[in-house]
PDB file of C-alpha atoms in Angstrom:
ATOM      1  CA  MET A   1      -3.057  11.109   5.254  1.00 49.00           C
ATOM      2  CA  ALA A   2      -2.757  14.491   6.684  1.00 46.00           C
ATOM      3  CA  ARG A   3      -1.204  12.971   9.958  1.00 45.00           C
ATOM      4  CA  LEU A   4       1.473  11.116   7.733  1.00 42.00           C
ATOM      5  CA  LEU A   5       2.181  14.288   5.973  1.00 42.00           C
ATOM      6  CA  VAL A   6       2.796  16.313   9.369  1.00 35.00           C
ATOM      7  CA  PHE A   7       4.925  13.344  10.625  1.00 37.00           C
ATOM      8  CA  LEU A   8       7.062  13.422   7.479  1.00 41.00           C
ATOM      9  CA  LEU A   9       7.469  17.250   7.618  1.00 39.00           C
ATOM     10  CA  LEU A  10       8.596  17.084  11.220  1.00 38.00           C
ATOM     11  CA  PHE A  11      10.979  14.371  10.460  1.00 42.00           C
ATOM     12  CA  ALA A  12      12.354  16.495   7.593  1.00 43.00           C
ATOM     13  CA  LEU A  13      13.020  19.626   9.621  1.00 38.00           C
ATOM     14  CA  PRO A  14      16.949  19.701  10.746  1.00 45.00           C
ATOM     15  CA  ALA A  15      17.369  19.199  14.590  1.00 48.00           C
ATOM     16  CA  GLN A  16      18.802  22.230  16.304  1.00 56.00           C
ATOM     17  CA  ALA A  17      22.518  21.627  16.305  1.00 78.00           C
ATOM     18  CA  GLU A  18      23.458  23.633  19.461  1.00 87.00           C
ATOM     19  CA  ARG A  19      21.649  24.284  22.549  1.00 89.00           C
ATOM     20  CA  VAL A  20      22.362  26.267  25.756  1.00 87.00           C
ATOM     21  CA  VAL A  21      22.803  24.445  29.145  1.00 86.00           C
ATOM     22  CA  LEU A  22      22.805  27.131  31.818  1.00 81.00           C
ATOM     23  CA  GLY A  23      23.872  27.464  35.463  1.00 74.00           C
ATOM     24  CA  LEU A  24      23.882  30.186  38.038  1.00 75.00           C
ATOM     25  CA  SER A  25      25.866  30.747  41.186  1.00 72.00           C
ATOM     26  CA  GLN A  26      22.668  32.006  42.991  1.00 68.00           C
ATOM     27  CA  ASP A  27      19.072  31.734  42.010  1.00 68.00           C
ATOM     28  CA  GLU A  28      18.167  34.916  43.935  1.00 70.00           C
ATOM     29  CA  VAL A  29      19.603  38.146  45.311  1.00 74.00           C
ATOM     30  CA  ALA A  30      18.508  39.284  48.854  1.00 70.00           C
ATOM     31  CA  ILE A  31      18.616  43.159  49.721  1.00 64.00           C
ATOM     32  CA  THR A  32      19.436  43.442  53.419  1.00 64.00           C
ATOM     33  CA  ALA A  33      20.133  46.624  55.522  1.00 58.00           C
ATOM     34  CA  ASN A  34      23.700  46.353  54.769  1.00 61.00           C
ATOM     35  CA  PHE A  35      23.726  45.145  51.217  1.00 64.00           C
ATOM     36  CA  THR A  36      26.586  46.609  49.192  1.00 69.00           C
ATOM     37  CA  GLY A  37      25.992  44.770  45.882  1.00 75.00           C
ATOM     38  CA  SER A  38      26.181  41.347  44.656  1.00 81.00           C
ATOM     39  CA  GLU A  39      28.209  39.210  42.220  1.00 85.00           C
ATOM     40  CA  ILE A  40      26.621  36.477  40.010  1.00 87.00           C
ATOM     41  CA  LEU A  41      28.574  33.827  38.233  1.00 89.00           C
ATOM     42  CA  ILE A  42      26.828  32.697  35.079  1.00 91.00           C
ATOM     43  CA  PHE A  43      28.224  29.511  33.492  1.00 91.00           C
ATOM     44  CA  GLY A  44      27.033  26.798  31.213  1.00 91.00           C
ATOM     45  CA  ALA A  45      27.669  24.471  28.110  1.00 92.00           C
ATOM     46  CA  VAL A  46      26.990  24.082  24.673  1.00 91.00           C
ATOM     47  CA  ARG A  47      24.918  20.651  24.084  1.00 90.00           C
ATOM     48  CA  ARG A  48      25.503  19.366  20.185  1.00 86.00           C
ATOM     49  CA  GLU A  49      23.423  16.902  18.514  1.00 82.00           C
ATOM     50  CA  THR A  50      25.710  17.028  15.501  1.00 80.00           C
ATOM     51  CA  PRO A  51      29.307  17.625  15.059  1.00 81.00           C
ATOM     52  CA  MET A  52      30.650  21.291  15.636  1.00 81.00           C
ATOM     53  CA  PRO A  53      30.744  23.378  12.716  1.00 81.00           C
ATOM     54  CA  SER A  54      34.296  24.222  11.653  1.00 77.00           C
ATOM     55  CA  ASP A  55      33.829  27.164   9.368  1.00 79.00           C
ATOM     56  CA  SER A  56      32.636  29.688  12.104  1.00 84.00           C
ATOM     57  CA  THR A  57      33.603  30.393  15.796  1.00 88.00           C
ATOM     58  CA  LEU A  58      31.006  30.106  18.350  1.00 92.00           C
ATOM     59  CA  GLY A  59      29.911  33.525  20.111  1.00 94.00           C
ATOM     60  CA  VAL A  60      28.184  33.885  23.395  1.00 96.00           C
ATOM     61  CA  ILE A  61      26.151  36.933  24.726  1.00 96.00           C
ATOM     62  CA  VAL A  62      24.786  37.119  28.366  1.00 95.00           C
ATOM     63  CA  THR A  63      22.307  39.868  29.170  1.00 95.00           C
ATOM     64  CA  VAL A  64      20.877  40.803  32.680  1.00 94.00           C
ATOM     65  CA  SER A  65      17.874  43.277  32.819  1.00 94.00           C
ATOM     66  CA  GLY A  66      16.300  44.718  35.811  1.00 92.00           C
ATOM     67  CA  PRO A  67      12.687  45.846  35.808  1.00 92.00           C
ATOM     68  CA  SER A  68      11.769  48.264  32.956  1.00 90.00           C
ATOM     69  CA  LEU A  69      10.348  51.570  34.107  1.00 87.00           C
ATOM     70  CA  PRO A  70       9.293  54.706  32.413  1.00 88.00           C
ATOM     71  CA  VAL A  71      11.876  57.575  32.746  1.00 84.00           C
ATOM     72  CA  THR A  72      11.585  61.352  32.514  1.00 81.00           C
ATOM     73  CA  VAL A  73      14.755  62.845  30.958  1.00 79.00           C
ATOM     74  CA  ARG A  74      15.229  66.485  31.126  1.00 73.00           C
ATOM     75  CA  ARG A  75      17.605  68.905  29.216  1.00 70.00           C
ATOM     76  CA  LYS A  76      18.898  72.010  31.105  1.00 65.00           C
ATOM     77  CA  ASP A  77      20.001  75.115  29.289  1.00 65.00           C
ATOM     78  CA  ARG A  78      21.465  78.492  30.599  1.00 67.00           C
ATOM     79  CA  ARG A  79      18.930  81.316  30.278  1.00 66.00           C
ATOM     80  CA  LEU A  80      19.533  84.749  31.627  1.00 65.00           C
ATOM     81  CA  GLY A  81      22.412  83.205  33.769  1.00 66.00           C
ATOM     82  CA  ILE A  82      20.257  80.634  35.225  1.00 70.00           C
ATOM     83  CA  TRP A  83      20.251  76.763  34.581  1.00 64.00           C
ATOM     84  CA  VAL A  84      16.495  75.882  33.644  1.00 60.00           C
ATOM     85  CA  ASN A  85      14.839  72.860  32.218  1.00 59.00           C
ATOM     86  CA  THR A  86      14.044  73.556  28.549  1.00 65.00           C
ATOM     87  CA  ASP A  87      13.062  70.094  27.003  1.00 69.00           C
ATOM     88  CA  VAL A  88      11.718  66.844  28.628  1.00 74.00           C
ATOM     89  CA  VAL A  89      11.342  63.499  26.943  1.00 76.00           C
ATOM     90  CA  GLU A  90       9.475  60.562  28.458  1.00 79.00           C
ATOM     91  CA  VAL A  91      11.159  57.400  27.913  1.00 81.00           C
ATOM     92  CA  ASP A  92       8.517  54.552  27.555  1.00 82.00           C
ATOM     93  CA  ALA A  93      10.588  51.923  29.424  1.00 87.00           C
ATOM     94  CA  ALA A  94      14.276  51.708  30.308  1.00 91.00           C
ATOM     95  CA  PRO A  95      15.636  48.902  32.513  1.00 93.00           C
ATOM     96  CA  SER A  96      16.776  49.970  35.850  1.00 93.00           C
ATOM     97  CA  PHE A  97      19.763  47.750  35.432  1.00 95.00           C
ATOM     98  CA  TYR A  98      21.315  46.389  32.126  1.00 96.00           C
ATOM     99  CA  ALA A  99      24.420  44.454  31.589  1.00 96.00           C
ATOM    100  CA  VAL A 100      25.700  43.001  28.266  1.00 97.00           C
ATOM    101  CA  ALA A 101      28.630  40.639  28.434  1.00 96.00           C
ATOM    102  CA  THR A 102      29.774  39.201  25.211  1.00 96.00           C
ATOM    103  CA  SER A 103      32.774  36.659  24.217  1.00 95.00           C
ATOM    104  CA  GLY A 104      34.195  39.269  21.632  1.00 94.00           C
ATOM    105  CA  PRO A 105      33.287  42.666  20.090  1.00 95.00           C
ATOM    106  CA  LEU A 106      29.531  43.056  20.132  1.00 95.00           C
ATOM    107  CA  GLU A 107      29.454  44.155  16.581  1.00 93.00           C
ATOM    108  CA  GLU A 108      31.439  40.882  15.647  1.00 94.00           C
ATOM    109  CA  VAL A 109      29.255  38.375  17.699  1.00 95.00           C
ATOM    110  CA  LEU A 110      25.835  39.800  16.770  1.00 96.00           C
ATOM    111  CA  THR A 111      24.515  41.335  13.523  1.00 95.00           C
ATOM    112  CA  HIS A 112      22.753  44.661  13.492  1.00 94.00           C
ATOM    113  CA  VAL A 113      19.538  42.956  12.160  1.00 95.00           C
ATOM    114  CA  GLU A 114      19.756  40.361  15.116  1.00 95.00           C
ATOM    115  CA  ASP A 115      20.052  43.200  17.525  1.00 95.00           C
ATOM    116  CA  LEU A 116      17.007  44.888  16.095  1.00 93.00           C
ATOM    117  CA  ARG A 117      15.018  41.795  16.472  1.00 93.00           C
ATOM    118  CA  ARG A 118      16.121  40.840  19.969  1.00 94.00           C
ATOM    119  CA  SER A 119      17.005  44.073  21.547  1.00 93.00           C
ATOM    120  CA  VAL A 120      20.354  42.924  22.905  1.00 95.00           C
ATOM    121  CA  SER A 121      22.209  46.069  23.021  1.00 95.00           C
ATOM    122  CA  ILE A 122      21.814  48.815  25.645  1.00 94.00           C
ATOM    123  CA  PRO A 123      20.300  51.477  23.282  1.00 91.00           C
ATOM    124  CA  ARG A 124      17.869  48.762  21.967  1.00 92.00           C
ATOM    125  CA  ALA A 125      16.716  47.675  25.459  1.00 91.00           C
ATOM    126  CA  ILE A 126      15.401  51.290  25.778  1.00 89.00           C
ATOM    127  CA  ARG A 127      11.971  52.100  24.315  1.00 81.00           C
ATOM    128  CA  SER A 128      11.182  55.607  23.551  1.00 69.00           C
ATOM    129  CA  VAL A 129       8.510  55.280  20.949  1.00 62.00           C
ATOM    130  CA  GLY A 130       6.306  58.316  21.797  1.00 53.00           C
ATOM    131  CA  ALA A 131       8.858  60.903  22.116  1.00 51.00           C
ATOM    132  CA  ASP A 132       8.220  63.747  19.490  1.00 49.00           C
ATOM    133  CA  ILE A 133      11.235  66.001  20.209  1.00 49.00           C
ATOM    134  CA  SER A 134      13.820  66.231  17.609  1.00 52.00           C
ATOM    135  CA  GLY A 135      17.194  64.829  18.710  1.00 55.00           C
ATOM    136  CA  THR A 136      15.649  62.397  21.075  1.00 60.00           C
ATOM    137  CA  GLU A 137      18.596  60.044  20.580  1.00 70.00           C
ATOM    138  CA  ASN A 138      20.475  62.632  22.573  1.00 76.00           C
ATOM    139  CA  PHE A 139      18.401  62.005  25.644  1.00 78.00           C
ATOM    140  CA  THR A 140      18.902  58.397  25.240  1.00 83.00           C
ATOM    141  CA  GLU A 141      22.461  58.692  25.098  1.00 86.00           C
ATOM    142  CA  ALA A 142      22.210  60.868  28.244  1.00 85.00           C
ATOM    143  CA  LEU A 143      20.415  58.383  30.318  1.00 88.00           C
ATOM    144  CA  ILE A 144      22.914  55.579  29.201  1.00 90.00           C
ATOM    145  CA  ARG A 145      25.714  57.772  30.136  1.00 91.00           C
ATOM    146  CA  ILE A 146      24.297  58.618  33.568  1.00 89.00           C
ATOM    147  CA  ARG A 147      23.378  55.205  34.406  1.00 91.00           C
ATOM    148  CA  SER A 148      26.746  53.616  33.113  1.00 93.00           C
ATOM    149  CA  ALA A 149      28.571  56.001  35.492  1.00 92.00           C
ATOM    150  CA  SER A 150      26.649  54.365  38.314  1.00 90.00           C
ATOM    151  CA  ASP A 151      27.290  50.923  37.012  1.00 91.00           C
ATOM    152  CA  ASN A 152      23.553  50.405  36.248  1.00 93.00           C
ATOM    153  CA  TYR A 153      24.343  49.983  32.561  1.00 95.00           C
ATOM    154  CA  GLN A 154      27.221  47.711  31.741  1.00 95.00           C
ATOM    155  CA  LEU A 155      28.900  46.901  28.259  1.00 96.00           C
ATOM    156  CA  LEU A 156      31.188  44.058  29.071  1.00 96.00           C
ATOM    157  CA  GLU A 157      32.967  43.016  25.656  1.00 96.00           C
ATOM    158  CA  GLY A 158      35.230  40.050  25.973  1.00 95.00           C
ATOM    159  CA  ALA A 159      34.060  39.173  29.519  1.00 95.00           C
ATOM    160  CA  VAL A 160      32.507  35.857  28.629  1.00 95.00           C
ATOM    161  CA  ASP A 161      35.218  33.229  28.648  1.00 95.00           C
ATOM    162  CA  VAL A 162      34.511  30.156  26.084  1.00 93.00           C
ATOM    163  CA  GLU A 163      36.757  27.116  26.181  1.00 92.00           C
ATOM    164  CA  GLU A 164      36.929  24.761  23.402  1.00 89.00           C
ATOM    165  CA  GLN A 165      33.691  26.335  21.967  1.00 87.00           C
ATOM    166  CA  THR A 166      31.689  24.424  24.567  1.00 90.00           C
ATOM    167  CA  LEU A 167      32.183  25.783  28.139  1.00 92.00           C
ATOM    168  CA  PHE A 168      31.506  29.452  28.980  1.00 94.00           C
ATOM    169  CA  ARG A 169      31.428  31.619  32.033  1.00 94.00           C
ATOM    170  CA  THR A 170      31.073  35.165  33.003  1.00 93.00           C
ATOM    171  CA  GLU A 171      30.646  37.307  36.025  1.00 91.00           C
ATOM    172  CA  VAL A 172      28.097  40.264  36.356  1.00 90.00           C
ATOM    173  CA  VAL A 173      28.369  42.594  39.421  1.00 89.00           C
ATOM    174  CA  LEU A 174      25.117  44.112  40.704  1.00 87.00           C
ATOM    175  CA  PRO A 175      25.414  47.476  42.303  1.00 87.00           C
ATOM    176  CA  ALA A 176      24.033  48.552  45.474  1.00 82.00           C
ATOM    177  CA  ASN A 177      21.356  50.644  44.311  1.00 83.00           C
ATOM    178  CA  LEU A 178      19.209  47.815  42.915  1.00 82.00           C
ATOM    179  CA  THR A 179      15.575  48.045  41.865  1.00 84.00           C
ATOM    180  CA  GLU A 180      13.473  45.092  43.540  1.00 84.00           C
ATOM    181  CA  GLY A 181      11.991  42.874  41.178  1.00 87.00           C
ATOM    182  CA  ASP A 182      12.674  39.968  38.623  1.00 90.00           C
ATOM    183  CA  TYR A 183      15.948  40.198  36.715  1.00 91.00           C
ATOM    184  CA  SER A 184      15.723  38.672  33.311  1.00 92.00           C
ATOM    185  CA  THR A 185      18.990  36.795  32.271  1.00 92.00           C
ATOM    186  CA  ARG A 186      19.302  36.018  28.577  1.00 94.00           C
ATOM    187  CA  ILE A 187      22.127  33.702  26.831  1.00 94.00           C
ATOM    188  CA  PHE A 188      22.567  33.884  23.153  1.00 96.00           C
ATOM    189  CA  LEU A 189      24.672  31.494  20.992  1.00 95.00           C
ATOM    190  CA  THR A 190      25.647  32.973  17.846  1.00 95.00           C
ATOM    191  CA  ARG A 191      27.559  32.027  14.682  1.00 93.00           C
ATOM    192  CA  ASN A 192      28.538  34.460  11.949  1.00 93.00           C
ATOM    193  CA  GLY A 193      26.617  37.068  14.107  1.00 93.00           C
ATOM    194  CA  LYS A 194      23.210  35.083  13.831  1.00 94.00           C
ATOM    195  CA  VAL A 195      21.512  33.684  16.744  1.00 94.00           C
ATOM    196  CA  ILE A 196      21.344  29.892  16.808  1.00 93.00           C
ATOM    197  CA  ASP A 197      19.878  29.296  20.436  1.00 94.00           C
ATOM    198  CA  GLU A 198      18.524  31.614  23.037  1.00 93.00           C
ATOM    199  CA  TYR A 199      17.942  30.574  26.926  1.00 93.00           C
ATOM    200  CA  GLN A 200      15.979  32.722  29.172  1.00 92.00           C
ATOM    201  CA  THR A 201      15.774  32.620  33.196  1.00 91.00           C
ATOM    202  CA  VAL A 202      14.762  35.084  35.892  1.00 90.00           C
ATOM    203  CA  ILE A 203      16.792  35.894  38.946  1.00 87.00           C
ATOM    204  CA  PRO A 204      14.438  37.267  41.671  1.00 86.00           C
ATOM    205  CA  VAL A 205      15.836  40.245  43.713  1.00 83.00           C
ATOM    206  CA  ASN A 206      13.906  40.952  46.808  1.00 75.00           C
ATOM    207  CA  LYS A 207      14.222  43.035  50.263  1.00 65.00           C
ATOM    208  CA  VAL A 208      14.531  40.722  53.195  1.00 57.00           C
ATOM    209  CA  GLY A 209      14.806  41.405  56.980  1.00 53.00           C
ATOM    210  CA  LEU A 210      14.782  44.759  58.444  1.00 53.00           C
ATOM    211  CA  GLU A 211      14.837  46.360  55.029  1.00 53.00           C
ATOM    212  CA  ARG A 212      11.773  44.363  53.938  1.00 51.00           C
ATOM    213  CA  TRP A 213       9.900  45.346  57.183  1.00 50.00           C
ATOM    214  CA  LEU A 214      10.875  49.093  56.854  1.00 55.00           C
ATOM    215  CA  TYR A 215       9.801  49.091  53.225  1.00 52.00           C
ATOM    216  CA  GLU A 216       6.398  47.405  53.928  1.00 55.00           C
ATOM    217  CA  LEU A 217       5.881  49.862  56.961  1.00 51.00           C
ATOM    218  CA  SER A 218       6.456  52.658  54.620  1.00 58.00           C
ATOM    219  CA  ARG A 219       3.946  51.297  52.080  1.00 58.00           C
ATOM    220  CA  ASP A 220       1.156  50.061  54.496  1.00 63.00           C
ATOM    221  CA  ASN A 221       1.243  52.434  57.385  1.00 63.00           C
ATOM    222  CA  ALA A 222       3.012  55.788  56.443  1.00 68.00           C
ATOM    223  CA  PRO A 223       2.003  57.581  59.694  1.00 71.00           C
ATOM    224  CA  VAL A 224       3.677  55.077  61.905  1.00 62.00           C
ATOM    225  CA  TYR A 225       6.651  54.986  59.697  1.00 58.00           C
ATOM    226  CA  GLY A 226       6.962  58.766  59.772  1.00 70.00           C
ATOM    227  CA  ILE A 227       6.733  58.676  63.931  1.00 72.00           C
ATOM    228  CA  LEU A 228       9.323  55.933  63.971  1.00 66.00           C
ATOM    229  CA  ALA A 229      11.682  57.862  61.748  1.00 67.00           C
ATOM    230  CA  LEU A 230      11.245  60.966  63.874  1.00 73.00           C
ATOM    231  CA  ILE A 231      11.825  59.027  66.943  1.00 75.00           C
ATOM    232  CA  ILE A 232      15.173  57.355  65.521  1.00 71.00           C
ATOM    233  CA  ALA A 233      16.392  60.970  64.222  1.00 75.00           C
ATOM    234  CA  ILE A 234      15.698  62.435  67.747  1.00 79.00           C
ATOM    235  CA  ALA A 235      17.444  59.520  69.558  1.00 73.00           C
ATOM    236  CA  SER A 236      20.232  59.654  67.047  1.00 72.00           C
ATOM    237  CA  GLY A 237      20.655  63.282  67.690  1.00 74.00           C
ATOM    238  CA  TRP A 238      20.415  63.062  71.439  1.00 76.00           C
ATOM    239  CA  ALA A 239      23.161  60.170  71.301  1.00 72.00           C
ATOM    240  CA  ALA A 240      25.482  62.401  69.235  1.00 73.00           C
ATOM    241  CA  SER A 241      25.027  65.419  71.670  1.00 72.00           C
ATOM    242  CA  ALA A 242      25.770  63.205  74.670  1.00 71.00           C
ATOM    243  CA  ALA A 243      28.662  61.541  73.205  1.00 71.00           C
ATOM    244  CA  PHE A 244      30.177  65.064  72.212  1.00 71.00           C
ATOM    245  CA  ALA A 245      29.462  66.483  75.688  1.00 70.00           C
ATOM    246  CA  LEU A 246      31.214  63.438  77.161  1.00 70.00           C
ATOM    247  CA  LEU A 247      34.397  63.891  74.903  1.00 69.00           C
ATOM    248  CA  ARG A 248      34.622  67.632  76.037  1.00 70.00           C
ATOM    249  CA  ARG A 249      35.014  66.615  79.530  1.00 67.00           C
TER     250      ARG A 249
END
């Protein structure tokens, strides 16, 4: 009897009407010695099991988040003619890279409650729970401003193209100063600002080739790495001096 009730309950639940089917232009990003950044094309479609709703417009949000790490944010004030650190806030975790691409204005495709629940917007992706300094939001805003200037934080409103409320695509440009690790990619489908489906995958970002060898050498054998760096510096200086002397002749 119990099994029959469970079966009837599951049968009575409505099937999820719209789901994400995702595609990526590349499954991983390789950081080489001459790495200058990368561009990832994120595309997909909406799979429907019921007719498309006619009373609302489909919204699509794509987020790409790098590894989250603690960050120390300092505030400088002028004291006796000298700029000194006055206040310090320890941010518990902030993504090293974070991009939010939307099919329209963020406040229109996602409600405030959904943002609180899923941490979609850039400020919500930063956690600063333990800070006890008044005006902590100013430190968070400063962190966002600094990282936005270097393209490590990106708000791309209207950058997701949606065709016939079924196909969608967007491009996210990764800067050259990427932090190695797994980059979480999330896609949200929304209607009336509420999330109706979510899909998540991971894009690995790793150093390869000479960059990987130098990185591992610096971690595993620091003395050898230091000697090698010194030899390279001396050789570079000697080569520059020789080239300059040759030009003067």
